[in-house]
GROMACS .gro file of C-alpha atoms in nm:
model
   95
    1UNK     CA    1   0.000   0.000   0.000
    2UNK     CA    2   0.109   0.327  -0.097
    3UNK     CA    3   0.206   0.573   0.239
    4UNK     CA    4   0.085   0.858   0.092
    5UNK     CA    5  -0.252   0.737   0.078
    6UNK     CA    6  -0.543   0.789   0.365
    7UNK     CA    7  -0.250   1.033   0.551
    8UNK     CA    8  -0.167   1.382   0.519
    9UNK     CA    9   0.082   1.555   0.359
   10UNK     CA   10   0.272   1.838   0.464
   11UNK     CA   11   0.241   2.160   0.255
   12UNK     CA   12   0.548   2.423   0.284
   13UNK     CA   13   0.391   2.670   0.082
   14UNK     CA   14   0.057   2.703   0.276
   15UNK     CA   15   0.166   2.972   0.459
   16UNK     CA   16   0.205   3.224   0.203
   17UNK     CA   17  -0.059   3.151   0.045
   18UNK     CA   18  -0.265   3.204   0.331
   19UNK     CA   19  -0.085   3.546   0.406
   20UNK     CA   20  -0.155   3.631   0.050
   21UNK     CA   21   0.243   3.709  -0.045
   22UNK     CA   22   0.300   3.374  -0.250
   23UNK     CA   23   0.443   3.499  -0.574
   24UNK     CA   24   0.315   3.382  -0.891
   25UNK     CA   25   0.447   3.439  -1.212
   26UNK     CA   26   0.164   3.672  -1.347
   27UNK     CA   27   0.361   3.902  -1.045
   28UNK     CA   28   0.670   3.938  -1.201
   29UNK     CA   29   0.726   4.246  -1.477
   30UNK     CA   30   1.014   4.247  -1.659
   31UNK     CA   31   1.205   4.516  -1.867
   32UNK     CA   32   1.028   4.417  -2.259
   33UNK     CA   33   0.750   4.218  -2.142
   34UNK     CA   34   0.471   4.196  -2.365
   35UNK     CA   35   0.094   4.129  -2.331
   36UNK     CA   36  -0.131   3.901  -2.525
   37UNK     CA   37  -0.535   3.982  -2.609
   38UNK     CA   38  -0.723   3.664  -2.741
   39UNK     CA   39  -1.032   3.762  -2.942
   40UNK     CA   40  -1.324   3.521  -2.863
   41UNK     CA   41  -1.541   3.379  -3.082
   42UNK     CA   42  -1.886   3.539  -3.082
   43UNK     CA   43  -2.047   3.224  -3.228
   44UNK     CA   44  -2.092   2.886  -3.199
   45UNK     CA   45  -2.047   2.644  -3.414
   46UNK     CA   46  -1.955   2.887  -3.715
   47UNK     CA   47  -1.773   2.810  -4.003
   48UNK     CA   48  -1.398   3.054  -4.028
   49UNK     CA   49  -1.385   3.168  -4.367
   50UNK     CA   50  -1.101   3.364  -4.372
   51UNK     CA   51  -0.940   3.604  -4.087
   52UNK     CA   52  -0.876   3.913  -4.143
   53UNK     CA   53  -0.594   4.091  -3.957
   54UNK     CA   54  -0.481   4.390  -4.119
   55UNK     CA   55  -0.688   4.666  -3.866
   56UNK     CA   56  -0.527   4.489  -3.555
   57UNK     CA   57  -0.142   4.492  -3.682
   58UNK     CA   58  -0.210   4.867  -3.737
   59UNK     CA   59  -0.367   4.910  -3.344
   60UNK     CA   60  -0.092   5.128  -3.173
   61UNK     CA   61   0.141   4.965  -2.970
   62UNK     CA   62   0.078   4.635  -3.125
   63UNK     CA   63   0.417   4.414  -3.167
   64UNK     CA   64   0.246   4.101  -3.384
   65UNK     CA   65  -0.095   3.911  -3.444
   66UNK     CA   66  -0.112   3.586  -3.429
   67UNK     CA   67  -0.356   3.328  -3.634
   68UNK     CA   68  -0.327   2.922  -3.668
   69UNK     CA   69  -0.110   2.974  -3.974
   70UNK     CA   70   0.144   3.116  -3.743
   71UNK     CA   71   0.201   2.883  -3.504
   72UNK     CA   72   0.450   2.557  -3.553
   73UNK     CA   73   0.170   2.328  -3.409
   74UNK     CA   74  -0.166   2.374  -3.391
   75UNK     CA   75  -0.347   2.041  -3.192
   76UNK     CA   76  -0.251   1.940  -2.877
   77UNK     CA   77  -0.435   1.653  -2.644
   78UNK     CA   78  -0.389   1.414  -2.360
   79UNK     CA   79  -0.386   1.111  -2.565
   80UNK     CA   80  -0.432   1.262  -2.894
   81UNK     CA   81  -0.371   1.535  -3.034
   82UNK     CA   82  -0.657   1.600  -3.136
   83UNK     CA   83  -0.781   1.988  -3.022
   84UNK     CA   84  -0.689   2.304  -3.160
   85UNK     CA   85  -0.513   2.593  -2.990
   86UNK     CA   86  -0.636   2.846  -3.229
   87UNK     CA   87  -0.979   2.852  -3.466
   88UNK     CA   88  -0.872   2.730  -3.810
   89UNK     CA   89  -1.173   2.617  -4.013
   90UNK     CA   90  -1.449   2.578  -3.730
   91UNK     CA   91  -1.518   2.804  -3.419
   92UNK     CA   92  -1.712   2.479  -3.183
   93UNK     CA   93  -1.824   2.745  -2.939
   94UNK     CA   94  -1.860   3.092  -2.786
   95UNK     CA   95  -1.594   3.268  -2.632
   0.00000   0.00000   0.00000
């Protein structure tokens, strides 16, 4: 039988957590860092035609835009890879 089972196990970071002054990464800034928007679909179950990104590139302060096309690997999965990261052809639902 495994000993970890039925028993407790200690937690060292608990305590900050608790206190509230665990650090997480989303608390770090860093000289260049960058943010990221995801646009949600407003749809379900729509059909992506084409996407159209040439208003959003020109948005002030905006470094790059991203779409499936520009990413090395699109699907990931558990077992299979078998979900997208980004839309391609077929938005499944909203937001």
């Amino acid at each position: 039988m495994n000993r970890y089972i039925g028993s407790s196990v200690e937690r060292y970071d608990i305590g900050t957590k608790v206190a509230g002054s665990r650090k997480y990464p989303q608390d770090f800034n860093m000289e260049g860092q960058l943010y990221a928007k995801v646009v949600w679909s407003e749809y379900a179950h729509a059909r992506l035609l084409s996407i159209d990104t040439k208003a959003a590139e020109q948005a002030p302060g905006v470094i790059a835009v991203f779409t499936y096309k520009d990413v090395p690997v699109n699907e990931y999965g558990i077992y299979l890879m078998d979900q997208r990261v980004l839309a391609q052809d077929k938005v499944y639902s909203v937001g």
